[in-house]
XYZ file of C-alpha atoms in Angstrom:
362
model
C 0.000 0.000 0.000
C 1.187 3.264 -0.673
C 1.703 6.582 2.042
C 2.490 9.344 0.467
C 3.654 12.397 2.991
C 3.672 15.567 1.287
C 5.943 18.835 2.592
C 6.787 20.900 -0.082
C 5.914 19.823 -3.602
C 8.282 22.948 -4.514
C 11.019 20.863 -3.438
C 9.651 17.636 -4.106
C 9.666 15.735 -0.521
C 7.604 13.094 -1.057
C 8.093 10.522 1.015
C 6.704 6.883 0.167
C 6.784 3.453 1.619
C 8.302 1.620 -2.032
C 11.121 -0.951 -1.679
C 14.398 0.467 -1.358
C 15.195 -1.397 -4.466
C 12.919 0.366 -6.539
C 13.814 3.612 -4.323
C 17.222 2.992 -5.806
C 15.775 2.412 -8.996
C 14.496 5.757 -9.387
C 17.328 7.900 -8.501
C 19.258 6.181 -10.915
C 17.235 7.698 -13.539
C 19.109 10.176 -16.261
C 19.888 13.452 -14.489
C 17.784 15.726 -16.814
C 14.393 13.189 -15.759
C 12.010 16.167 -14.472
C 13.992 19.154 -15.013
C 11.545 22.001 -14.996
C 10.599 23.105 -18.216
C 10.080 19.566 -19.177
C 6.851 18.440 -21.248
C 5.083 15.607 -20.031
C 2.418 14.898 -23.073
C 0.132 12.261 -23.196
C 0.464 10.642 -26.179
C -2.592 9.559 -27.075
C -2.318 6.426 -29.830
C 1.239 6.104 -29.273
C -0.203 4.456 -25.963
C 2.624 6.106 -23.746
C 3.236 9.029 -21.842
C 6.223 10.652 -22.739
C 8.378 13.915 -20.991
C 10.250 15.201 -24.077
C 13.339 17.949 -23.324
C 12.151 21.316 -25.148
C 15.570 22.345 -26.559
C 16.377 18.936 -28.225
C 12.768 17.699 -28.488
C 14.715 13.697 -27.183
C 12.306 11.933 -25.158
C 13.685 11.587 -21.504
C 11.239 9.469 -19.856
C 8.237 7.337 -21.258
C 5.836 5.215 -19.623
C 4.184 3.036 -21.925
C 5.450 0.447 -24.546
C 2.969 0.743 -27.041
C 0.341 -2.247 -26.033
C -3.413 -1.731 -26.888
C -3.505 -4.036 -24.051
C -3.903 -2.430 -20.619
C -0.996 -3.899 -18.283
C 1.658 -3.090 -15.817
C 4.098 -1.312 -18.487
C 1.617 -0.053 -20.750
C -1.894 2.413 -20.897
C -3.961 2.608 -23.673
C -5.356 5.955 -25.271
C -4.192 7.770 -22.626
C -6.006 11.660 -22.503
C -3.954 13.201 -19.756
C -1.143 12.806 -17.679
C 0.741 14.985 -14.673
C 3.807 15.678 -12.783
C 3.962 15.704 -9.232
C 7.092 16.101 -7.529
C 9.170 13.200 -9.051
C 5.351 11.117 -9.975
C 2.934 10.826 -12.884
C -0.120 10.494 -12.926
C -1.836 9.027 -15.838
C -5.604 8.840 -17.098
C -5.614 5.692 -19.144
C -8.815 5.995 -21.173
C -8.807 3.647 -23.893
C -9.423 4.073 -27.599
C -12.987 3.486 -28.925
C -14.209 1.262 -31.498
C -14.190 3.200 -34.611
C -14.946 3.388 -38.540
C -12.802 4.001 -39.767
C -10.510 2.733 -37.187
C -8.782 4.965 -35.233
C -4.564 4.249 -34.802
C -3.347 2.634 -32.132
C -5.789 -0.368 -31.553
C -5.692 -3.584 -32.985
C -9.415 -3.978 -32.576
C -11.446 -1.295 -34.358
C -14.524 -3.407 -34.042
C -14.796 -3.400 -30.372
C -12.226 -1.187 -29.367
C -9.206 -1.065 -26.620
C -9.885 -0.133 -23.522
C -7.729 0.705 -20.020
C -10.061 2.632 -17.712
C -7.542 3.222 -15.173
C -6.247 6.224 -13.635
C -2.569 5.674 -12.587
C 0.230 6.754 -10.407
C 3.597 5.878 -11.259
C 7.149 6.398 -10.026
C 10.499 7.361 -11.752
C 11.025 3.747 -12.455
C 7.846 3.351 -14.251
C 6.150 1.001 -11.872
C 2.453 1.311 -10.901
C 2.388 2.607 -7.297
C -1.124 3.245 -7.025
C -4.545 2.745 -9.373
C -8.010 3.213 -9.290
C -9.998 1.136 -11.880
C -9.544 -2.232 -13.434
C -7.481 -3.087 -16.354
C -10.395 -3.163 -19.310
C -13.117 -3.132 -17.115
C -15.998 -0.506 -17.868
C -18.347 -0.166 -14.829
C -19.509 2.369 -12.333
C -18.928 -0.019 -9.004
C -16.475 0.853 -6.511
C -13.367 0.627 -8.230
C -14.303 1.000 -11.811
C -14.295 3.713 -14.232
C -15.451 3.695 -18.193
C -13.425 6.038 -19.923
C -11.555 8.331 -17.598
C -9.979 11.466 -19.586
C -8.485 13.935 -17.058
C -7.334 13.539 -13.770
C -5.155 15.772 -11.165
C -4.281 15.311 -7.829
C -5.210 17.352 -4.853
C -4.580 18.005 -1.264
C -6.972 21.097 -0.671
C -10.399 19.908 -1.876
C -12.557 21.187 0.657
C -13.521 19.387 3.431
C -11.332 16.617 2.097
C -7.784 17.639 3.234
C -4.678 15.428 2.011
C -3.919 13.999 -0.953
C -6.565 12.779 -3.283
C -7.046 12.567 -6.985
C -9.910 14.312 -8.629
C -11.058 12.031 -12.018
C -13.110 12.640 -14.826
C -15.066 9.375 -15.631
C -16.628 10.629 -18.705
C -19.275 7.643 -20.143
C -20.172 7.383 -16.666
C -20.816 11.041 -16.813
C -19.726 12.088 -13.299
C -16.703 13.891 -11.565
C -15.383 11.972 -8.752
C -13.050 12.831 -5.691
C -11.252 9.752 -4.545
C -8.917 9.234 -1.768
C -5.637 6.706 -1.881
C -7.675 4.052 -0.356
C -9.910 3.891 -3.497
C -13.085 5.528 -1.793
C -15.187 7.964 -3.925
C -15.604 10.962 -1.199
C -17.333 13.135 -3.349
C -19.110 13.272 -6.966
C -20.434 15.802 -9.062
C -22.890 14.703 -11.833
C -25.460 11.498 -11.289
C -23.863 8.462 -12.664
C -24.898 7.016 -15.962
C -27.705 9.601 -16.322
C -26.568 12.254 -18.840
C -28.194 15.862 -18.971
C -27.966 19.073 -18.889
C -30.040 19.822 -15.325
C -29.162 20.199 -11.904
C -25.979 17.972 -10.977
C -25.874 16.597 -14.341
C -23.385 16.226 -17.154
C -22.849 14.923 -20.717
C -19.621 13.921 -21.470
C -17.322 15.837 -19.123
C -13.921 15.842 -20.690
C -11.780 17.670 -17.404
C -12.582 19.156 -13.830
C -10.183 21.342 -11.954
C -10.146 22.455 -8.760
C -10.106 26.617 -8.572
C -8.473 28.610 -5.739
C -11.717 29.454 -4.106
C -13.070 25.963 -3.416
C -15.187 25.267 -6.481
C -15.052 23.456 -9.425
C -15.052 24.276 -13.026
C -16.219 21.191 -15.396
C -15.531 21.188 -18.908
C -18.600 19.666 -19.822
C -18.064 18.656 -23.591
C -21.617 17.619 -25.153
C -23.799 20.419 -23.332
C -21.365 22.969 -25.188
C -20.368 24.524 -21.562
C -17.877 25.430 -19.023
C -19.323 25.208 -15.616
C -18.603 26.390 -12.177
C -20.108 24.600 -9.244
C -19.899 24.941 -5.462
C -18.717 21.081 -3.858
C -22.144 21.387 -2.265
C -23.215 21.170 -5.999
C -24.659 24.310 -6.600
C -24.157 25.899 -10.188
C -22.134 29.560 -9.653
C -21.469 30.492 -13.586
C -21.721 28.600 -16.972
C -19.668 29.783 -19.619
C -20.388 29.112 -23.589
C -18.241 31.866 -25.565
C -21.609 33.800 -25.993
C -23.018 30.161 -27.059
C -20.253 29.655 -29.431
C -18.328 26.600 -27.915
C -19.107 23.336 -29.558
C -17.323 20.688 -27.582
C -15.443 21.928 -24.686
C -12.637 19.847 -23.970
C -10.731 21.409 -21.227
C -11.492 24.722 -19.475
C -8.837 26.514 -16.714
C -9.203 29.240 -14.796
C -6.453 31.894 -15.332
C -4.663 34.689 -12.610
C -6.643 37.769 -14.608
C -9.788 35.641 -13.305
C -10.696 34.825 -17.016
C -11.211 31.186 -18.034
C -9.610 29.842 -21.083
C -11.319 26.779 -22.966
C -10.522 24.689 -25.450
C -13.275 24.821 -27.918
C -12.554 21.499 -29.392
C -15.017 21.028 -32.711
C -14.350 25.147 -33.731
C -10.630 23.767 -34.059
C -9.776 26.906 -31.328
C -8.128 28.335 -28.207
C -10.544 30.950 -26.589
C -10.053 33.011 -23.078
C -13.457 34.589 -21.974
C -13.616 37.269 -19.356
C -16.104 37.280 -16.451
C -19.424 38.209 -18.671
C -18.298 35.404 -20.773
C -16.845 37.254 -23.654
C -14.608 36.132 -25.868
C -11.027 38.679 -25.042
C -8.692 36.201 -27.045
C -8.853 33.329 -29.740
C -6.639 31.261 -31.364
C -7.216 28.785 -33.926
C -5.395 26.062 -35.113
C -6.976 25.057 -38.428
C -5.658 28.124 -40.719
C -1.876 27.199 -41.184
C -1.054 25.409 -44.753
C -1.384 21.972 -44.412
C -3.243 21.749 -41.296
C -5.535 18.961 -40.783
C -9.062 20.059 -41.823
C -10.604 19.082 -38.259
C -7.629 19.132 -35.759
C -9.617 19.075 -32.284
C -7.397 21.106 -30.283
C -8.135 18.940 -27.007
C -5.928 20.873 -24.147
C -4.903 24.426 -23.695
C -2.246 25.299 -20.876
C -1.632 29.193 -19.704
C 1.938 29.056 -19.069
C 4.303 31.114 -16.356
C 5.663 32.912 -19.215
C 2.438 34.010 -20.202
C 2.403 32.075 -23.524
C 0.139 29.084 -23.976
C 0.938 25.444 -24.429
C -1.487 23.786 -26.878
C -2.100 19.707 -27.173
C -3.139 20.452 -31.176
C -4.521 16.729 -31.237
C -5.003 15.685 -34.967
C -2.535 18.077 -36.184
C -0.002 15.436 -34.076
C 2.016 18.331 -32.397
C 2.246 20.049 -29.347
C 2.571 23.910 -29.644
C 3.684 27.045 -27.463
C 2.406 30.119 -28.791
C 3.060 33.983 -27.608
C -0.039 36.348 -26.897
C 0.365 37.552 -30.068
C 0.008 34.413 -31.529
C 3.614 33.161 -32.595
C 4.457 29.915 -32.475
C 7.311 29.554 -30.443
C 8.297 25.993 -29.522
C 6.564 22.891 -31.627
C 6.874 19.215 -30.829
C 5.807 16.909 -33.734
C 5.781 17.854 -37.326
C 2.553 19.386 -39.199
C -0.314 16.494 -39.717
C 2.680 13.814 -39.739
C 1.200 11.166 -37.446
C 4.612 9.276 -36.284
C 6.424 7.503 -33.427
C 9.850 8.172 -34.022
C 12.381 11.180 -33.145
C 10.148 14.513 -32.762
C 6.949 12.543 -33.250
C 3.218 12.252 -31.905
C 0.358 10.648 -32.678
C -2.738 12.280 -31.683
C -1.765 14.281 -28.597
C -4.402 14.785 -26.169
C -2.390 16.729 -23.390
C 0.573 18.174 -22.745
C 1.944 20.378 -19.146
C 4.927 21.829 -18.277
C 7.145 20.030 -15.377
C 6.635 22.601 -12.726
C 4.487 25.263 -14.316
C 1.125 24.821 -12.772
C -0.252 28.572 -13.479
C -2.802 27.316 -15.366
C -3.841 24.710 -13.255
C -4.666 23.176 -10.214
C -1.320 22.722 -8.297
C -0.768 19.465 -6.596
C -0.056 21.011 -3.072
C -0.722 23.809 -1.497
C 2.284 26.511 -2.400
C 0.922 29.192 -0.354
């Protein structure tokens, strides 16, 4: 069983009760594994996670080895994945039966699924999990198609570490702590809608400085902000524009930027829910006609770190819209040196402006 002691995530203490062995394991890792300014990226039908090194775009630590088959050294489909202190953890979500197939499965007709949310260490070993290895289900312990999880230590009224998940066909956000209880939920299970503590399709959650949370809640074309006593604060559409909302964060100027997945765009909406900034990642030559931008970062630096998810790259771009860093190459699905294949996520080691952090760095 794992305990987990947390004292500065700044510095990364973070105790746990592993083997010395695989202790020893870990620091033996390459020197440069979770440098800051690292991207982790889920890479999506690659089935791994991979932290790349921005200057010489070399992979410097992957979890993963490519299985469609959900297992102790691989994850299947995976939508999101985070650093915390010198752990990842990693939504394993499975890739759906498709026509025409999608990459990365060997099934089309039925599909590949994981449905497990996973924590591992430096040495790539599983140290914690919630869900079962290809099991769909909504029992304790199961999860159908989990696309975003963080972890958390200052949910309200549920102090220490837990790990917040989005369990999208089962339409609900759940809270669960390290001994695999569901403490809190948000959305009724299995019963999609747009009402009072409902959802359809929720693609992320994240936890915002004052105690609530903001859903990205993909097939009712919203971002929404409810109280953990359930109680919806503020929806926010774009004006009613959004089609597909597949990740939504709250920023430091108090606007929220979401990533309007199906407009193939980037937009940050103010308080009154207008639209103060767009970006769109559909008009460069040779883009892929329907890219589905699925994650949108707000970096330190004040540029913003785009998971551009059929285009197959990951992209930093200025305020004024320059593209300053790009991992991948154009619409080139791939596997090899500088290449992705369908990136769903992607986060800065460190940088957690944008996001819920981990611990509490007050």
């Amino acid at each position: 069983m794992i305990s987990l002691l947390v004292r500065d995530w700044r510095r990364v203490i973070l105790l746990c009760a592993f083997p010395v062995a695989v202790l020893g394991a870990a620091e033996a890792m390459a020197a440069d594994f979770n440098d800051r300014g690292n991207i982790v990226i889920a890479d999506q039908f690659n089935n791994r996670v991979i932290e790349i090194d921005p200057r010489t775009h070399a992979i410097v630590w992957q979890f993963g080895n490519g299985s469609d088959k959900p297992g102790p050294h691989s994850i299947v489909g995976t939508n999101d994945a985070e650093r915390f202190g010198r752990f990842t953890l990693i939504s394993g979500t499975g890739i759906p039966a498709a026509s025409p197939p999608l990459p990365g499965c060997s099934d089309p007709a039925n599909g590949c699924p994981d449905n497990r949310v996973l924590i591992v260490n430096p040495a790539r070993h599983i140290v914690w999990q919630y869900g079962q290895a290809g099991v769909a289900g909504f029992g304790p312990n199961e999860l159908n198609t989990p696309v975003h999880a963080l972890v958390t230590s200052e949910f309200p009224g549920h102090r220490g570490l837990h790990v917040l998940i989005t369990d999208q066909a089962n339409a609900r956000v759940i809270l669960v702590n390290l001994r695999h209880q569901i403490v809190w939920q948000y959305g009724m299970t299995l019963v999609p809608g747009a009402g009072a503590n409902q959802l359809n399709n929720p693609n992320s959650a994240e936890l915002l400085e004052n105690g609530h949370v903001l859903i990205a809640d993909e097939n009712n074309n919203r971002v929404i902000e409810v109280t953990t006593g359930k109680q919806l604060v503020r929806q926010f559409t774009a004006a009613g524009t959004v089609n597909g909302a597949a990740f939504a964060s709250r920023l430091r100027n108090g606007n929220t930027l979401i990533t309007d997945a199906n407009n193939n765009r980037i937009v940050e909406v103010n308080a009154a829910d207008t639209v103060v900034w767009e970006y769109r990642t559909d008009t460069e030559s040779g883009t892929n006609s329907a890219p589905l931008p699925t994650r949108a970062v707000r970096l330190a630096n004040g540029n913003t770190l785009i998971s551009d998810q059929f285009n197959n790259r990951v992209i930093e771009i200025t305020p004024a819209k320059d593209i300053v860093f790009q991992q991948g190459v154009l619409n080139t699905p791939g596997d090899g040196f500088n290449r992705l294949n369908g990136p769903y996520d992607a986060k800065v080691v460190g940088d957690f402006t944008g996001l819920t952090p981990p611990f509490d760095d007050d």
